[in-house]
Amino acid sequence: MPDRALPASFGEALAAARGRIPASEARLFLREVSGASAAQIAAWPERTLSAEQAARFADLLARRVAGEPVAYLLGVREFYGRDFQVGPAVLIPRPETELIVDLVLARVVPGAAPAILDLGTGSGALAVTLALERPAATVTAVDFSPAALAIARANAAALGASVRCVESDWFAALDAGERFDFIVSNPPYIVDGDPHLSQGDVRFEPASALASGPAGLDDIRRIVAAAAAFLLPGGWLMLEHGYDQAEAVRGLLRGAGFGEVASERDLAGIERVTCGRRP
Ligand code: GLN
C-alpha cells in the first residue's frame, strides 16, 4: 500500500483490503500478523495493530493483490486434516489428491504393514499422511528436488511421521531390488503451454511439478513403464492425472501389463486417479 497510511486497527486493515482481496483472506492475514483468534477479528475492529504488524499486513495484502498464493504467503496448507508447511519449491497440496489416500487406505488389509512409495512427494503430503494413517507401513518418499525434499522432511518431523526421503528422479536412485505394495504419485501432468499454467496460483508453483510434455503424459509414461519392476505381485500403482487423461492412462497401464485397471472420480466427479494392479 505505497500511497496509504498503514492500518492502525483491525477495522482499518479489513477496510484497506476490501474490494482488493476476499474478506476471508484478509481475516487470515490479520490472524497471521496479530495472533488474534477469528472471533476476536470479527468482534473487535478497534483493536490496534502495532506498526510492525501493520507493515506485515500491508506486505501480505500487496503480494496477494499481485497474485501470490495464500498458501505460500502463510507458509501452510491443510491436507487430509493436517497442516503442511509449503513454499514455492513445492506444489500446493490440492483436495483432489486426498482421493489417493482414501484409495490406499481402502486397500490396506487390517494388520498389514505395507511398503509404500510416493513418487514426486513435493511437500510430502501423500507420504506423510499415509505414514500417519497407517503407522505400521514403511513409507518412502522420493523427489528430484532437494528443496522439495527438505520441506517433506520438515513436514514428516513436525507431524511425527516416519518417512524415508530419497533424492531421486522417479525410480532412478532406488535399489533395483526394492519392492513395494503401493506406488502412488501426483506427477506433473499438464500439457506444456496450457493456458492454465499462466493463471492464478499455478503461475507461482514450480513448473517442474506441473507440466509434462505435449500431451502432459511424459512423466506418467515414464512412471508406468518402470513401476511394475518395483511392485510386489498384487501391488498397486495409483496415479493422479488430468481431467481428460483417464482413458489414456488406463491404456498405458493395460499396455504395461497391469490388471484391475480402473479410474476413480474426485469430489467434483472427475476421473482423477487411475489404479492398476501388478498380476
Ligand atoms: N491439479 C493441478 C492443477 O490443475 C496439477 C497438479 C499436477 O500437475 N500434478 O493445477
PDB file of C-alpha atoms and ligand atoms in Angstrom:
ATOM      1  CA  MET A   1       0.000   0.000   0.000  1.00  0.00           C
ATOM      2  CA  PRO A   2       2.579   2.582  -1.004  1.00  0.00           C
ATOM      3  CA  ASP A   3       0.184   5.546  -1.085  1.00  0.00           C
ATOM      4  CA  ARG A   4      -1.750   4.735   2.006  1.00  0.00           C
ATOM      5  CA  ALA A   5      -1.076   5.068   5.691  1.00  0.00           C
ATOM      6  CA  LEU A   6      -0.566   1.746   7.432  1.00  0.00           C
ATOM      7  CA  PRO A   7      -3.746   0.470   9.086  1.00  0.00           C
ATOM      8  CA  ALA A   8      -3.792   1.265  12.800  1.00  0.00           C
ATOM      9  CA  SER A   9      -6.521  -1.209  13.779  1.00  0.00           C
ATOM     10  CA  PHE A  10      -8.156  -4.467  12.760  1.00  0.00           C
ATOM     11  CA  GLY A  11     -11.045  -2.495  11.264  1.00  0.00           C
ATOM     12  CA  GLU A  12      -8.740  -0.299   9.208  1.00  0.00           C
ATOM     13  CA  ALA A  13      -6.819  -3.328   7.971  1.00  0.00           C
ATOM     14  CA  LEU A  14     -10.001  -5.061   6.805  1.00  0.00           C
ATOM     15  CA  ALA A  15     -11.163  -1.820   5.183  1.00  0.00           C
ATOM     16  CA  ALA A  16      -7.838  -1.481   3.329  1.00  0.00           C
ATOM     17  CA  ALA A  17      -8.298  -4.967   1.895  1.00  0.00           C
ATOM     18  CA  ARG A  18     -11.942  -4.536   0.901  1.00  0.00           C
ATOM     19  CA  GLY A  19     -12.519  -4.865  -2.828  1.00  0.00           C
ATOM     20  CA  ARG A  20      -8.917  -5.972  -3.402  1.00  0.00           C
ATOM     21  CA  ILE A  21      -8.869  -9.473  -1.915  1.00  0.00           C
ATOM     22  CA  PRO A  22     -11.668 -11.639  -0.454  1.00  0.00           C
ATOM     23  CA  ALA A  23     -12.573 -10.738   3.130  1.00  0.00           C
ATOM     24  CA  SER A  24     -11.833 -14.316   4.229  1.00  0.00           C
ATOM     25  CA  GLU A  25      -8.221 -13.904   3.068  1.00  0.00           C
ATOM     26  CA  ALA A  26      -7.890 -10.518   4.774  1.00  0.00           C
ATOM     27  CA  ARG A  27      -9.024 -12.117   8.036  1.00  0.00           C
ATOM     28  CA  LEU A  28      -6.456 -14.915   7.616  1.00  0.00           C
ATOM     29  CA  PHE A  29      -3.686 -12.359   7.109  1.00  0.00           C
ATOM     30  CA  LEU A  30      -4.843 -10.433  10.176  1.00  0.00           C
ATOM     31  CA  ARG A  31      -4.709 -13.620  12.243  1.00  0.00           C
ATOM     32  CA  GLU A  32      -1.252 -14.325  10.900  1.00  0.00           C
ATOM     33  CA  VAL A  33       0.200 -10.922  11.797  1.00  0.00           C
ATOM     34  CA  SER A  34      -1.616 -10.370  15.104  1.00  0.00           C
ATOM     35  CA  GLY A  35      -2.059 -13.836  16.542  1.00  0.00           C
ATOM     36  CA  ALA A  36      -5.679 -12.950  17.291  1.00  0.00           C
ATOM     37  CA  SER A  37      -8.456 -15.519  17.015  1.00  0.00           C
ATOM     38  CA  ALA A  38     -11.100 -15.491  14.299  1.00  0.00           C
ATOM     39  CA  ALA A  39     -13.657 -14.424  16.916  1.00  0.00           C
ATOM     40  CA  GLN A  40     -11.504 -11.511  18.068  1.00  0.00           C
ATOM     41  CA  ILE A  41     -11.077 -10.345  14.496  1.00  0.00           C
ATOM     42  CA  ALA A  42     -14.827 -10.489  13.886  1.00  0.00           C
ATOM     43  CA  ALA A  43     -15.783  -8.742  17.134  1.00  0.00           C
ATOM     44  CA  TRP A  44     -13.014  -6.254  17.844  1.00  0.00           C
ATOM     45  CA  PRO A  45     -12.473  -3.844  14.922  1.00  0.00           C
ATOM     46  CA  GLU A  46     -10.972  -1.161  17.155  1.00  0.00           C
ATOM     47  CA  ARG A  47      -8.164  -3.434  18.391  1.00  0.00           C
ATOM     48  CA  THR A  48      -4.917  -1.735  17.486  1.00  0.00           C
ATOM     49  CA  LEU A  49      -2.145  -3.110  15.312  1.00  0.00           C
ATOM     50  CA  SER A  50       1.477  -2.374  16.101  1.00  0.00           C
ATOM     51  CA  ALA A  51       3.497  -0.667  13.374  1.00  0.00           C
ATOM     52  CA  GLU A  52       5.260  -3.950  12.684  1.00  0.00           C
ATOM     53  CA  GLN A  53       2.001  -5.916  12.474  1.00  0.00           C
ATOM     54  CA  ALA A  54       0.520  -3.264  10.192  1.00  0.00           C
ATOM     55  CA  ALA A  55       3.561  -3.364   7.918  1.00  0.00           C
ATOM     56  CA  ARG A  56       3.389  -7.150   7.696  1.00  0.00           C
ATOM     57  CA  PHE A  57      -0.306  -6.970   6.892  1.00  0.00           C
ATOM     58  CA  ALA A  58       0.331  -4.388   4.170  1.00  0.00           C
ATOM     59  CA  ASP A  59       3.042  -6.605   2.690  1.00  0.00           C
ATOM     60  CA  LEU A  60       0.807  -9.703   2.639  1.00  0.00           C
ATOM     61  CA  LEU A  61      -2.022  -7.682   1.108  1.00  0.00           C
ATOM     62  CA  ALA A  62       0.186  -6.238  -1.640  1.00  0.00           C
ATOM     63  CA  ARG A  63       1.677  -9.623  -2.501  1.00  0.00           C
ATOM     64  CA  ARG A  64      -1.752 -11.263  -2.573  1.00  0.00           C
ATOM     65  CA  VAL A  65      -3.060  -8.488  -4.835  1.00  0.00           C
ATOM     66  CA  ALA A  66      -0.082  -9.292  -7.104  1.00  0.00           C
ATOM     67  CA  GLY A  67      -1.263 -12.918  -7.249  1.00  0.00           C
ATOM     68  CA  GLU A  68       0.940 -14.832  -4.789  1.00  0.00           C
ATOM     69  CA  PRO A  69      -0.929 -17.867  -3.454  1.00  0.00           C
ATOM     70  CA  VAL A  70      -2.341 -17.629   0.061  1.00  0.00           C
ATOM     71  CA  ALA A  71      -0.670 -20.946   0.906  1.00  0.00           C
ATOM     72  CA  TYR A  72       2.788 -19.555   0.105  1.00  0.00           C
ATOM     73  CA  LEU A  73       2.101 -16.284   1.929  1.00  0.00           C
ATOM     74  CA  LEU A  74       1.028 -18.125   5.079  1.00  0.00           C
ATOM     75  CA  GLY A  75       3.529 -20.958   4.517  1.00  0.00           C
ATOM     76  CA  VAL A  76       0.937 -23.609   5.246  1.00  0.00           C
ATOM     77  CA  ARG A  77      -1.871 -25.602   3.605  1.00  0.00           C
ATOM     78  CA  GLU A  78      -4.119 -28.237   5.091  1.00  0.00           C
ATOM     79  CA  PHE A  79      -4.164 -31.733   3.594  1.00  0.00           C
ATOM     80  CA  TYR A  80      -6.225 -34.614   4.967  1.00  0.00           C
ATOM     81  CA  GLY A  81      -6.863 -32.672   8.162  1.00  0.00           C
ATOM     82  CA  ARG A  82      -3.235 -31.783   8.909  1.00  0.00           C
ATOM     83  CA  ASP A  83      -1.240 -28.606   8.340  1.00  0.00           C
ATOM     84  CA  PHE A  84       1.649 -28.964   5.888  1.00  0.00           C
ATOM     85  CA  GLN A  85       4.415 -26.427   5.559  1.00  0.00           C
ATOM     86  CA  VAL A  86       4.640 -25.239   1.928  1.00  0.00           C
ATOM     87  CA  GLY A  87       6.731 -22.826  -0.102  1.00  0.00           C
ATOM     88  CA  PRO A  88       7.478 -22.024  -3.745  1.00  0.00           C
ATOM     89  CA  ALA A  89       9.681 -25.155  -4.060  1.00  0.00           C
ATOM     90  CA  VAL A  90       6.622 -27.415  -3.822  1.00  0.00           C
ATOM     91  CA  LEU A  91       3.205 -27.777  -5.372  1.00  0.00           C
ATOM     92  CA  ILE A  92       0.438 -26.601  -3.055  1.00  0.00           C
ATOM     93  CA  PRO A  93      -1.440 -29.732  -1.927  1.00  0.00           C
ATOM     94  CA  ARG A  94      -4.883 -29.950  -3.511  1.00  0.00           C
ATOM     95  CA  PRO A  95      -8.030 -31.521  -2.076  1.00  0.00           C
ATOM     96  CA  GLU A  96      -8.489 -33.880  -5.038  1.00  0.00           C
ATOM     97  CA  THR A  97      -5.180 -35.551  -4.188  1.00  0.00           C
ATOM     98  CA  GLU A  98      -6.760 -36.780  -0.925  1.00  0.00           C
ATOM     99  CA  LEU A  99      -8.532 -39.338  -3.145  1.00  0.00           C
ATOM    100  CA  ILE A 100      -5.241 -41.251  -3.444  1.00  0.00           C
ATOM    101  CA  VAL A 101      -5.029 -41.501   0.343  1.00  0.00           C
ATOM    102  CA  ASP A 102      -8.559 -42.907   0.537  1.00  0.00           C
ATOM    103  CA  LEU A 103      -7.837 -45.415  -2.238  1.00  0.00           C
ATOM    104  CA  VAL A 104      -4.706 -46.710  -0.499  1.00  0.00           C
ATOM    105  CA  LEU A 105      -6.358 -46.901   2.928  1.00  0.00           C
ATOM    106  CA  ALA A 106      -9.266 -48.853   1.447  1.00  0.00           C
ATOM    107  CA  ARG A 107      -6.849 -51.456   0.077  1.00  0.00           C
ATOM    108  CA  VAL A 108      -4.563 -51.946   3.084  1.00  0.00           C
ATOM    109  CA  VAL A 109      -5.790 -55.099   4.774  1.00  0.00           C
ATOM    110  CA  PRO A 110      -6.130 -54.876   8.572  1.00  0.00           C
ATOM    111  CA  GLY A 111      -2.917 -55.812  10.329  1.00  0.00           C
ATOM    112  CA  ALA A 112      -0.775 -55.413   7.231  1.00  0.00           C
ATOM    113  CA  ALA A 113       2.496 -53.455   7.200  1.00  0.00           C
ATOM    114  CA  PRO A 114       2.667 -52.351   3.572  1.00  0.00           C
ATOM    115  CA  ALA A 115       5.654 -50.832   1.842  1.00  0.00           C
ATOM    116  CA  ILE A 116       4.515 -47.606   0.185  1.00  0.00           C
ATOM    117  CA  LEU A 117       6.396 -45.420  -2.300  1.00  0.00           C
ATOM    118  CA  ASP A 118       5.365 -41.817  -3.098  1.00  0.00           C
ATOM    119  CA  LEU A 119       6.960 -40.544  -6.311  1.00  0.00           C
ATOM    120  CA  GLY A 120       7.466 -36.786  -6.559  1.00  0.00           C
ATOM    121  CA  THR A 121       6.418 -36.183  -2.977  1.00  0.00           C
ATOM    122  CA  GLY A 122       6.775 -32.371  -3.005  1.00  0.00           C
ATOM    123  CA  SER A 123       5.597 -31.177   0.421  1.00  0.00           C
ATOM    124  CA  GLY A 124       5.307 -34.813   1.487  1.00  0.00           C
ATOM    125  CA  ALA A 125       1.532 -34.545   1.720  1.00  0.00           C
ATOM    126  CA  LEU A 126       0.829 -38.079   0.437  1.00  0.00           C
ATOM    127  CA  ALA A 127       3.775 -39.842   2.077  1.00  0.00           C
ATOM    128  CA  VAL A 128       3.370 -38.204   5.480  1.00  0.00           C
ATOM    129  CA  THR A 129      -0.396 -38.676   5.513  1.00  0.00           C
ATOM    130  CA  LEU A 130      -0.125 -42.360   4.611  1.00  0.00           C
ATOM    131  CA  ALA A 131       2.583 -42.905   7.247  1.00  0.00           C
ATOM    132  CA  LEU A 132       0.378 -41.323   9.903  1.00  0.00           C
ATOM    133  CA  GLU A 133      -2.827 -43.060   8.824  1.00  0.00           C
ATOM    134  CA  ARG A 134      -1.107 -46.467   8.706  1.00  0.00           C
ATOM    135  CA  PRO A 135       1.702 -46.340  11.259  1.00  0.00           C
ATOM    136  CA  ALA A 136       2.693 -49.945  10.521  1.00  0.00           C
ATOM    137  CA  ALA A 137       3.507 -49.011   6.923  1.00  0.00           C
ATOM    138  CA  THR A 138       7.046 -48.396   5.704  1.00  0.00           C
ATOM    139  CA  VAL A 139       6.884 -45.230   3.629  1.00  0.00           C
ATOM    140  CA  THR A 140       9.466 -43.992   1.135  1.00  0.00           C
ATOM    141  CA  ALA A 141       9.160 -40.563  -0.498  1.00  0.00           C
ATOM    142  CA  VAL A 142      11.232 -39.513  -3.477  1.00  0.00           C
ATOM    143  CA  ASP A 143      11.640 -36.180  -5.204  1.00  0.00           C
ATOM    144  CA  PHE A 144      14.271 -34.973  -7.633  1.00  0.00           C
ATOM    145  CA  SER A 145      14.259 -31.536  -5.984  1.00  0.00           C
ATOM    146  CA  PRO A 146      16.437 -31.203  -2.857  1.00  0.00           C
ATOM    147  CA  ALA A 147      14.455 -28.112  -1.851  1.00  0.00           C
ATOM    148  CA  ALA A 148      11.215 -30.090  -2.017  1.00  0.00           C
ATOM    149  CA  LEU A 149      12.708 -32.972  -0.032  1.00  0.00           C
ATOM    150  CA  ALA A 150      13.791 -30.561   2.695  1.00  0.00           C
ATOM    151  CA  ILE A 151      10.168 -29.459   3.041  1.00  0.00           C
ATOM    152  CA  ALA A 152       8.913 -33.056   3.001  1.00  0.00           C
ATOM    153  CA  ARG A 153      11.406 -33.938   5.740  1.00  0.00           C
ATOM    154  CA  ALA A 154      10.345 -30.933   7.808  1.00  0.00           C
ATOM    155  CA  ASN A 155       6.698 -31.921   7.479  1.00  0.00           C
ATOM    156  CA  ALA A 156       7.412 -35.517   8.455  1.00  0.00           C
ATOM    157  CA  ALA A 157       9.326 -34.315  11.528  1.00  0.00           C
ATOM    158  CA  ALA A 158       6.726 -31.716  12.522  1.00  0.00           C
ATOM    159  CA  LEU A 159       3.860 -34.179  12.202  1.00  0.00           C
ATOM    160  CA  GLY A 160       5.720 -37.088  13.764  1.00  0.00           C
ATOM    161  CA  ALA A 161       5.722 -39.329  10.693  1.00  0.00           C
ATOM    162  CA  SER A 162       8.429 -41.822   9.893  1.00  0.00           C
ATOM    163  CA  VAL A 163       9.215 -41.385   6.180  1.00  0.00           C
ATOM    164  CA  ARG A 164      12.400 -42.273   4.321  1.00  0.00           C
ATOM    165  CA  CYS A 165      13.145 -39.387   1.937  1.00  0.00           C
ATOM    166  CA  VAL A 166      15.300 -40.120  -1.127  1.00  0.00           C
ATOM    167  CA  GLU A 167      16.548 -37.663  -3.744  1.00  0.00           C
ATOM    168  CA  SER A 168      15.689 -39.411  -6.974  1.00  0.00           C
ATOM    169  CA  ASP A 169      14.442 -38.779 -10.488  1.00  0.00           C
ATOM    170  CA  TRP A 170      11.439 -41.142 -10.236  1.00  0.00           C
ATOM    171  CA  PHE A 171      12.909 -44.620  -9.615  1.00  0.00           C
ATOM    172  CA  ALA A 172      16.490 -43.808 -10.639  1.00  0.00           C
ATOM    173  CA  ALA A 173      18.103 -43.729  -7.177  1.00  0.00           C
ATOM    174  CA  LEU A 174      16.183 -46.661  -5.683  1.00  0.00           C
ATOM    175  CA  ASP A 175      17.854 -50.037  -5.304  1.00  0.00           C
ATOM    176  CA  ALA A 176      16.919 -52.305  -8.186  1.00  0.00           C
ATOM    177  CA  GLY A 177      15.795 -54.909  -5.666  1.00  0.00           C
ATOM    178  CA  GLU A 178      13.281 -52.723  -3.822  1.00  0.00           C
ATOM    179  CA  ARG A 179       9.624 -53.836  -3.973  1.00  0.00           C
ATOM    180  CA  PHE A 180       6.522 -52.021  -2.808  1.00  0.00           C
ATOM    181  CA  ASP A 181       2.893 -52.893  -2.104  1.00  0.00           C
ATOM    182  CA  PHE A 182       1.765 -49.454  -3.256  1.00  0.00           C
ATOM    183  CA  ILE A 183       3.301 -46.898  -5.565  1.00  0.00           C
ATOM    184  CA  VAL A 184       1.435 -43.603  -5.559  1.00  0.00           C
ATOM    185  CA  SER A 185       2.118 -40.368  -7.385  1.00  0.00           C
ATOM    186  CA  ASN A 186       0.711 -36.970  -8.160  1.00  0.00           C
ATOM    187  CA  PRO A 187       3.148 -36.304 -11.019  1.00  0.00           C
ATOM    188  CA  PRO A 188       3.217 -33.314 -13.351  1.00  0.00           C
ATOM    189  CA  TYR A 189       0.516 -33.870 -15.968  1.00  0.00           C
ATOM    190  CA  ILE A 190      -0.433 -30.547 -17.520  1.00  0.00           C
ATOM    191  CA  VAL A 191       0.163 -30.061 -21.245  1.00  0.00           C
ATOM    192  CA  ASP A 192       3.196 -27.830 -21.940  1.00  0.00           C
ATOM    193  CA  GLY A 193       1.983 -24.326 -22.715  1.00  0.00           C
ATOM    194  CA  ASP A 194      -1.537 -24.926 -21.374  1.00  0.00           C
ATOM    195  CA  PRO A 195      -3.169 -21.559 -20.555  1.00  0.00           C
ATOM    196  CA  HIS A 196      -3.923 -22.918 -17.041  1.00  0.00           C
ATOM    197  CA  LEU A 197      -0.183 -22.580 -16.316  1.00  0.00           C
ATOM    198  CA  SER A 198      -0.338 -18.806 -16.661  1.00  0.00           C
ATOM    199  CA  GLN A 199      -3.367 -18.271 -14.432  1.00  0.00           C
ATOM    200  CA  GLY A 200      -3.896 -17.827 -10.710  1.00  0.00           C
ATOM    201  CA  ASP A 201      -1.840 -19.640  -8.088  1.00  0.00           C
ATOM    202  CA  VAL A 202      -0.309 -22.012 -10.663  1.00  0.00           C
ATOM    203  CA  ARG A 203       1.920 -19.173 -12.002  1.00  0.00           C
ATOM    204  CA  PHE A 204       3.853 -19.247  -8.730  1.00  0.00           C
ATOM    205  CA  GLU A 205       4.202 -23.024  -8.423  1.00  0.00           C
ATOM    206  CA  PRO A 206       7.223 -24.998  -9.703  1.00  0.00           C
ATOM    207  CA  ALA A 207       6.784 -25.667 -13.421  1.00  0.00           C
ATOM    208  CA  SER A 208       8.579 -28.979 -12.921  1.00  0.00           C
ATOM    209  CA  ALA A 209       5.689 -30.131 -10.705  1.00  0.00           C
ATOM    210  CA  LEU A 210       3.040 -29.172 -13.246  1.00  0.00           C
ATOM    211  CA  ALA A 211       3.888 -29.501 -16.932  1.00  0.00           C
ATOM    212  CA  SER A 212       4.848 -32.721 -18.681  1.00  0.00           C
ATOM    213  CA  GLY A 213       5.236 -32.605 -22.423  1.00  0.00           C
ATOM    214  CA  PRO A 214       2.930 -32.113 -25.400  1.00  0.00           C
ATOM    215  CA  ALA A 215       0.145 -34.338 -24.026  1.00  0.00           C
ATOM    216  CA  GLY A 216       1.002 -33.855 -20.345  1.00  0.00           C
ATOM    217  CA  LEU A 217       1.770 -37.570 -20.189  1.00  0.00           C
ATOM    218  CA  ASP A 218       5.579 -37.704 -20.411  1.00  0.00           C
ATOM    219  CA  ASP A 219       6.149 -38.354 -16.708  1.00  0.00           C
ATOM    220  CA  ILE A 220       3.176 -40.687 -16.357  1.00  0.00           C
ATOM    221  CA  ARG A 221       4.582 -42.742 -19.249  1.00  0.00           C
ATOM    222  CA  ARG A 222       7.966 -42.969 -17.543  1.00  0.00           C
ATOM    223  CA  ILE A 223       6.424 -43.990 -14.236  1.00  0.00           C
ATOM    224  CA  VAL A 224       4.134 -46.600 -15.792  1.00  0.00           C
ATOM    225  CA  ALA A 225       6.979 -48.082 -17.832  1.00  0.00           C
ATOM    226  CA  ALA A 226       9.163 -48.629 -14.760  1.00  0.00           C
ATOM    227  CA  ALA A 227       6.652 -49.226 -11.951  1.00  0.00           C
ATOM    228  CA  ALA A 228       5.898 -52.936 -12.352  1.00  0.00           C
ATOM    229  CA  ALA A 229       9.534 -53.818 -11.663  1.00  0.00           C
ATOM    230  CA  PHE A 230       9.273 -52.096  -8.273  1.00  0.00           C
ATOM    231  CA  LEU A 231       5.939 -53.624  -7.275  1.00  0.00           C
ATOM    232  CA  LEU A 232       5.337 -56.850  -5.418  1.00  0.00           C
ATOM    233  CA  PRO A 233       2.940 -59.249  -7.135  1.00  0.00           C
ATOM    234  CA  GLY A 234      -0.536 -57.918  -6.313  1.00  0.00           C
ATOM    235  CA  GLY A 235       0.885 -54.445  -5.648  1.00  0.00           C
ATOM    236  CA  TRP A 236      -0.955 -51.333  -6.774  1.00  0.00           C
ATOM    237  CA  LEU A 237       0.082 -48.360  -8.886  1.00  0.00           C
ATOM    238  CA  MET A 238      -2.108 -45.279  -8.335  1.00  0.00           C
ATOM    239  CA  LEU A 239      -1.644 -42.150 -10.416  1.00  0.00           C
ATOM    240  CA  GLU A 240      -3.337 -38.784 -10.291  1.00  0.00           C
ATOM    241  CA  HIS A 241      -3.892 -37.247 -13.740  1.00  0.00           C
ATOM    242  CA  GLY A 242      -5.721 -34.505 -15.609  1.00  0.00           C
ATOM    243  CA  TYR A 243      -9.478 -34.306 -16.139  1.00  0.00           C
ATOM    244  CA  ASP A 244      -9.241 -35.622 -19.708  1.00  0.00           C
ATOM    245  CA  GLN A 245      -6.419 -38.178 -19.315  1.00  0.00           C
ATOM    246  CA  ALA A 246      -8.149 -41.130 -17.627  1.00  0.00           C
ATOM    247  CA  GLU A 247      -8.667 -43.119 -20.811  1.00  0.00           C
ATOM    248  CA  ALA A 248      -5.086 -42.568 -21.944  1.00  0.00           C
ATOM    249  CA  VAL A 249      -3.695 -43.557 -18.524  1.00  0.00           C
ATOM    250  CA  ARG A 250      -5.857 -46.690 -18.424  1.00  0.00           C
ATOM    251  CA  GLY A 251      -4.439 -47.580 -21.821  1.00  0.00           C
ATOM    252  CA  LEU A 252      -0.873 -47.065 -20.622  1.00  0.00           C
ATOM    253  CA  LEU A 253      -1.461 -49.255 -17.555  1.00  0.00           C
ATOM    254  CA  ARG A 254      -3.085 -52.063 -19.569  1.00  0.00           C
ATOM    255  CA  GLY A 255      -0.297 -51.825 -22.119  1.00  0.00           C
ATOM    256  CA  ALA A 256       2.272 -52.289 -19.337  1.00  0.00           C
ATOM    257  CA  GLY A 257       0.540 -55.460 -18.173  1.00  0.00           C
ATOM    258  CA  PHE A 258      -1.426 -54.104 -15.209  1.00  0.00           C
ATOM    259  CA  GLY A 259      -4.723 -55.723 -14.254  1.00  0.00           C
ATOM    260  CA  GLU A 260      -7.830 -54.425 -12.455  1.00  0.00           C
ATOM    261  CA  VAL A 261      -7.273 -51.089 -14.201  1.00  0.00           C
ATOM    262  CA  ALA A 262      -9.903 -48.532 -13.214  1.00  0.00           C
ATOM    263  CA  SER A 263     -10.258 -44.792 -12.776  1.00  0.00           C
ATOM    264  CA  GLU A 264     -11.769 -43.179  -9.701  1.00  0.00           C
ATOM    265  CA  ARG A 265     -13.655 -39.891  -9.525  1.00  0.00           C
ATOM    266  CA  ASP A 266     -12.774 -36.984  -7.258  1.00  0.00           C
ATOM    267  CA  LEU A 267     -15.349 -34.964  -5.312  1.00  0.00           C
ATOM    268  CA  ALA A 268     -16.008 -32.871  -8.415  1.00  0.00           C
ATOM    269  CA  GLY A 269     -16.996 -36.056 -10.281  1.00  0.00           C
ATOM    270  CA  ILE A 270     -13.869 -36.005 -12.476  1.00  0.00           C
ATOM    271  CA  GLU A 271     -11.937 -39.196 -13.195  1.00  0.00           C
ATOM    272  CA  ARG A 272      -8.815 -38.106 -11.321  1.00  0.00           C
ATOM    273  CA  VAL A 273      -6.883 -41.187 -10.211  1.00  0.00           C
ATOM    274  CA  THR A 274      -6.249 -44.350 -12.193  1.00  0.00           C
ATOM    275  CA  CYS A 275      -5.207 -47.568 -10.457  1.00  0.00           C
ATOM    276  CA  GLY A 276      -3.788 -50.809 -11.743  1.00  0.00           C
ATOM    277  CA  ARG A 277      -2.542 -53.964 -10.089  1.00  0.00           C
ATOM    278  CA  ARG A 278       0.559 -55.945 -10.870  1.00  0.00           C
ATOM    279  CA  PRO A 279      -0.523 -59.541 -11.595  1.00  0.00           C
TER     280      PRO A 279
HETATM  281  N1  GLN B   1      -4.106 -30.383 -10.350  1.00  0.00           N
HETATM  282  C1  GLN B   1      -3.104 -29.403 -10.593  1.00  0.00           C
HETATM  283  C2  GLN B   1      -3.655 -28.242 -11.371  1.00  0.00           C
HETATM  284  O1  GLN B   1      -4.505 -28.427 -12.197  1.00  0.00           O
HETATM  285  C3  GLN B   1      -1.943 -30.003 -11.339  1.00  0.00           C
HETATM  286  C4  GLN B   1      -1.165 -30.879 -10.470  1.00  0.00           C
HETATM  287  C5  GLN B   1      -0.215 -31.705 -11.235  1.00  0.00           C
HETATM  288  O2  GLN B   1       0.163 -31.457 -12.375  1.00  0.00           O
HETATM  289  N2  GLN B   1       0.161 -32.759 -10.626  1.00  0.00           N
HETATM  290  O3  GLN B   1      -3.283 -27.128 -11.131  1.00  0.00           O
END
